[in-house]
Amino acid sequence: MTKGRMEAFSDGVIAIIITIMVLELKVPAGEDLHALAPTIPFFLSYVMSYIYIGIYWNNHHHMLHATTRINGRILWANLHLLFWLSLVPVATHWLGETGSAPVPTALYGCVLLCAAIAYTILQTAIVRHQGPEALLSTAVGRDVKGKLSMALYVTAIPLAFVNRWASDIIYIGVALTWLVPDRRIESRIDQRT
Amino acid sequence: MTKGRMEAFSDGVIAIIITIMVLELKVPAGEDLHALAPTIPFFLSYVMSYIYIGIYWNNHHHMLHATTRINGRILWANLHLLFWLSLVPVATHWLGETGSAPVPTALYGCVLLCAAIAYTILQTAIVRHQGPEALLSTAVGRDVKGKLSMALYVTAIPLAFVNRWASDIIYIGVALTWLVPDRRIESRIDQRT
Amino acid sequence: MTKGRMEAFSDGVIAIIITIMVLELKVPAGEDLHALAPTIPFFLSYVMSYIYIGIYWNNHHHMLHATTRINGRILWANLHLLFWLSLVPVATHWLGETGSAPVPTALYGCVLLCAAIAYTILQTAIVRHQGPEALLSTAVGRDVKGKLSMALYVTAIPLAFVNRWASDIIYIGVALTWLVPDRRIESRIDQRT
Amino acid sequence: MTKGRMEAFSDGVIAIIITIMVLELKVPAGEDLHALAPTIPFFLSYVMSYIYIGIYWNNHHHMLHATTRINGRILWANLHLLFWLSLVPVATHWLGETGSAPVPTALYGCVLLCAAIAYTILQTAIVRHQGPEALLSTAVGRDVKGKLSMALYVTAIPLAFVNRWASDIIYIGVALTWLVPDRRIESRIDQRT
């Protein structure tokens, strides 16, 4: 079975997710600069979510680049990941609308955590299907970065009820560490070719 | 005629259908946990419909994987299937908004039934075009699973006026039996290669 | 220059156009059968527009199938066609919301006419770029069917102010004549291979 | 790394951006010709933005056509460009709703300027990755046209507070100069083959 259609479908869903978030950006109610002010928290939450979705697309791209074969289990693991990513826009909107209130901040972290878990499940399903000697298996290794990110989300969720800005800083911090695409896969590909 | 563009177009439409359902998920009106409660029926109906659309995409993927040639009739049978799938989001929303009232529950079943019939028509058109000896024809066989699903939808539609939860359980049950991708096709492909 | 990306982009835009029309289908305000009644004109106008967009996608598919080379002029002619198709959802909604009042009925015809003109421009640009001996040129010929459709739209637009149902019947009639994909191209391909 | 998925993802996002702008076109509130009048500024701003997005897609198409290799940096430069393009619909809507008031007119120019800068960054990243002897590098040259466009946007933004129509004319003028696809790349490709 070829990975082409799974890539195409994922591209479609992620492209829509990243774009419908802009629909949440309401047109300012007025025509001067003051009318722009209430849209700023929306805009900031949009930027953060855009970067997160961009990271997922980028890493998904790299991971599937190192994938040769897929099966039904991988298709469903992929749909499971897309499910959690599809909740990012509504979580983003709630975060922006409430100016990062505790519950929306915690919920945003839950969605990020579930997406990270789903990504790990997908990665494991792919690694298992390619065999332990495959490019992806050696590139991913023990996946310290992925596990650390999940630990940080788990920390940020309860922290939102103590200090919500601390949670937001954690979300931003994790995003920044992932902005660099997964060099492990890229460098392994270079070594082999 | 190649199947590439038909796959690409179907991927696009299904990706949009699965994603616009999230637009139905309203942002909670408030910023605490109580504000989340009214969104739960929406969320549950979203999950069920996401799984249904996922099943259709998965089986569509498998079916076209076993398809070699297409014609104008197949293109229209495919558009006919996409038409009924495109009604799933609005049926889902009505189901969620009314907390599964009898009429919306029955209507949801009608949409599922029509989509199942459209899928069967598409499958028949493809099988006919590939010839009786082709991979897909032998893999599909008498299609007991497909016929059983349609019979269950036909049962669930009037049942919604007697006991709507029974109908919902039937919808969930049918979905669960399809969560496994169509092994018949996958195993036949393995046998041949 | 390859036609691959132009096909992919057109597929994306047409897939979105055909799907966002469903967003116009409002969820019924109520939970019984009577609540469904006001949605019927919307539904009917959705069905008609779905078929029109499906026809365009189908014929676009056939036309590009017979195309070997593209250039900048063809890319813009294609964008021009997509522009008019993108207005179909809003024209459809207005038609459905007013129960086919004269002005919306005439406007719907204008959008169909402009789309048909844009399709002809695209077809001419492609034919010119392939050369007079190419498959598409001989298949399209004098394009009687296309010219007749445009003449019917031109008739239906003023007719909407006299008898709007007559205009609707013309729109439906033209659609029915196009439901069959362009056999001219299909049969020519068969002859050559 | 292949450019295929980056093209497919960009096609998806741009297709959605160009299409969701139509969602901003409100259905007229009434059923006669007078009801159409308030939609005219929306329609005009939609046409202008459609042409801008079309220009970006066209040039993106040409640029990637002349690209052979991509890397992680290019993927992010591309996402950065798509980010600014994704703000075009909301900027367009504000422009149309206020009938081109000074602040929305200036903001529209800011979005165009940021998109132009992002395009230049992407172009530079691609040129650097292909090497100075590559097709794209020689075709782009000193990119006078790109720099001139940015200078015009920089002029139009403050000008919106003096004479907003002058700014609009600049936006339209720049668009017209770009309507022709980048002949530099097309003619270089022709020379080489």
Tab-separated table of C-alpha atoms in Angstrom, chain A residues 58-183:
chain	number	residue	atom	x	y	z
A	58	ASN	CA	6.646	19.694	9.276
A	59	ASN	CA	7.387	16.701	11.495
A	60	HIS	CA	4.647	14.653	9.830
A	61	HIS	CA	6.311	15.468	6.510
A	62	HIS	CA	9.705	14.350	7.790
A	63	MET	CA	8.350	11.194	9.422
A	64	LEU	CA	6.463	10.043	6.328
A	65	HIS	CA	9.461	10.915	4.197
A	66	ALA	CA	11.325	8.206	6.110
A	67	THR	CA	8.378	5.797	5.792
A	68	THR	CA	8.239	3.220	3.048
A	69	ARG	CA	5.223	1.056	3.830
A	70	ILE	CA	1.880	1.700	5.531
A	71	ASN	CA	-1.071	-0.446	6.647
A	72	GLY	CA	-4.598	-0.061	8.007
A	73	ARG	CA	-3.362	0.477	11.558
A	74	ILE	CA	-1.196	3.403	10.449
A	75	LEU	CA	-4.134	4.952	8.551
A	76	TRP	CA	-6.219	4.948	11.728
A	77	ALA	CA	-3.356	6.202	13.913
A	78	ASN	CA	-3.049	9.064	11.431
A	79	LEU	CA	-6.784	9.847	11.560
A	80	HIS	CA	-6.523	9.803	15.363
A	81	LEU	CA	-3.762	12.420	15.234
A	82	LEU	CA	-5.800	14.560	12.822
A	83	PHE	CA	-8.764	14.343	15.208
A	84	TRP	CA	-6.852	16.040	18.027
A	85	LEU	CA	-5.313	18.586	15.683
A	86	SER	CA	-8.837	19.408	14.444
A	87	LEU	CA	-9.721	20.524	17.980
A	88	VAL	CA	-6.901	23.085	18.043
A	89	PRO	CA	-8.945	25.857	16.318
A	90	VAL	CA	-11.835	25.744	18.800
A	91	ALA	CA	-9.426	25.498	21.758
A	92	THR	CA	-7.482	28.441	20.304
A	93	HIS	CA	-10.630	30.494	19.947
A	94	TRP	CA	-11.704	29.854	23.529
A	95	LEU	CA	-8.193	30.746	24.727
A	96	GLY	CA	-8.241	34.001	22.763
A	97	GLU	CA	-11.785	34.970	23.665
A	98	THR	CA	-11.289	34.592	27.407
A	99	GLY	CA	-7.841	36.221	27.392
A	100	SER	CA	-6.284	32.948	28.573
A	101	ALA	CA	-8.605	32.189	31.528
A	102	PRO	CA	-7.549	29.170	33.660
A	103	VAL	CA	-9.949	26.536	32.266
A	104	PRO	CA	-9.384	27.388	28.560
A	105	THR	CA	-5.623	27.511	29.195
A	106	ALA	CA	-5.723	24.051	30.775
A	107	LEU	CA	-7.958	22.716	27.990
A	108	TYR	CA	-5.557	24.055	25.354
A	109	GLY	CA	-2.808	22.076	27.089
A	110	CYS	CA	-5.004	18.956	27.090
A	111	VAL	CA	-5.501	19.210	23.335
A	112	LEU	CA	-1.746	19.681	22.818
A	113	LEU	CA	-1.062	16.701	25.098
A	114	CYS	CA	-3.532	14.446	23.280
A	115	ALA	CA	-2.076	15.490	19.911
A	116	ALA	CA	1.424	14.693	21.191
A	117	ILE	CA	0.280	11.277	22.448
A	118	ALA	CA	-1.447	10.596	19.113
A	119	TYR	CA	1.740	11.575	17.262
A	120	THR	CA	3.727	9.146	19.411
A	121	ILE	CA	1.212	6.366	18.714
A	122	LEU	CA	1.469	7.044	14.975
A	123	GLN	CA	5.265	7.112	15.164
A	124	THR	CA	5.307	3.814	17.046
A	125	ALA	CA	2.939	2.192	14.543
A	126	ILE	CA	5.136	3.318	11.653
A	127	VAL	CA	8.395	2.264	13.329
A	128	ARG	CA	6.918	-1.171	14.094
A	129	HIS	CA	5.780	-1.621	10.481
A	130	GLN	CA	9.160	-0.612	8.980
A	131	GLY	CA	11.215	-2.895	11.210
A	132	PRO	CA	13.900	-2.022	13.791
A	133	GLU	CA	16.639	-1.522	11.195
A	134	ALA	CA	14.697	1.069	9.198
A	135	LEU	CA	15.744	4.675	8.827
A	136	LEU	CA	12.969	6.037	11.034
A	137	SER	CA	13.610	3.667	13.954
A	138	THR	CA	17.242	4.655	14.297
A	139	ALA	CA	16.449	8.340	13.733
A	140	VAL	CA	13.744	8.523	16.393
A	141	GLY	CA	15.715	6.517	18.951
A	142	ARG	CA	14.393	6.975	22.475
A	143	ASP	CA	12.543	10.168	21.461
A	144	VAL	CA	13.650	12.194	24.491
A	145	LYS	CA	12.358	15.440	22.982
A	146	GLY	CA	8.868	14.048	22.439
A	147	LYS	CA	8.653	12.649	25.969
A	148	LEU	CA	9.922	15.903	27.487
A	149	SER	CA	7.281	17.899	25.600
A	150	MET	CA	4.528	15.663	26.946
A	151	ALA	CA	5.907	16.009	30.485
A	152	LEU	CA	5.829	19.794	30.098
A	153	TYR	CA	2.211	19.758	28.900
A	154	VAL	CA	1.277	17.569	31.898
A	155	THR	CA	2.906	20.200	34.119
A	156	ALA	CA	1.257	23.147	32.378
A	157	ILE	CA	-2.319	21.826	32.647
A	158	PRO	CA	-2.700	22.023	36.481
A	159	LEU	CA	-0.387	25.047	36.556
A	160	ALA	CA	-3.027	26.992	34.593
A	161	PHE	CA	-5.153	27.159	37.757
A	162	VAL	CA	-2.225	28.598	39.741
A	163	ASN	CA	-0.594	30.874	37.187
A	164	ARG	CA	-2.020	30.771	33.692
A	165	TRP	CA	0.757	32.889	32.208
A	166	ALA	CA	3.289	30.290	33.338
A	167	SER	CA	1.323	27.701	31.333
A	168	ASP	CA	1.300	29.938	28.278
A	169	ILE	CA	5.062	30.397	28.578
A	170	ILE	CA	5.486	26.614	28.697
A	171	TYR	CA	3.389	26.208	25.532
A	172	ILE	CA	5.457	28.860	23.754
A	173	GLY	CA	8.697	27.350	25.025
A	174	VAL	CA	7.846	23.851	23.800
A	175	ALA	CA	6.868	25.265	20.403
A	176	LEU	CA	10.205	27.070	20.108
A	177	THR	CA	12.166	23.861	20.739
A	178	TRP	CA	10.272	22.202	17.886
A	179	LEU	CA	10.540	25.066	15.407
A	180	VAL	CA	13.659	23.392	14.093
A	181	PRO	CA	12.436	20.436	12.005
A	182	ASP	CA	13.499	16.988	13.161
A	183	ARG	CA	17.189	17.143	12.259
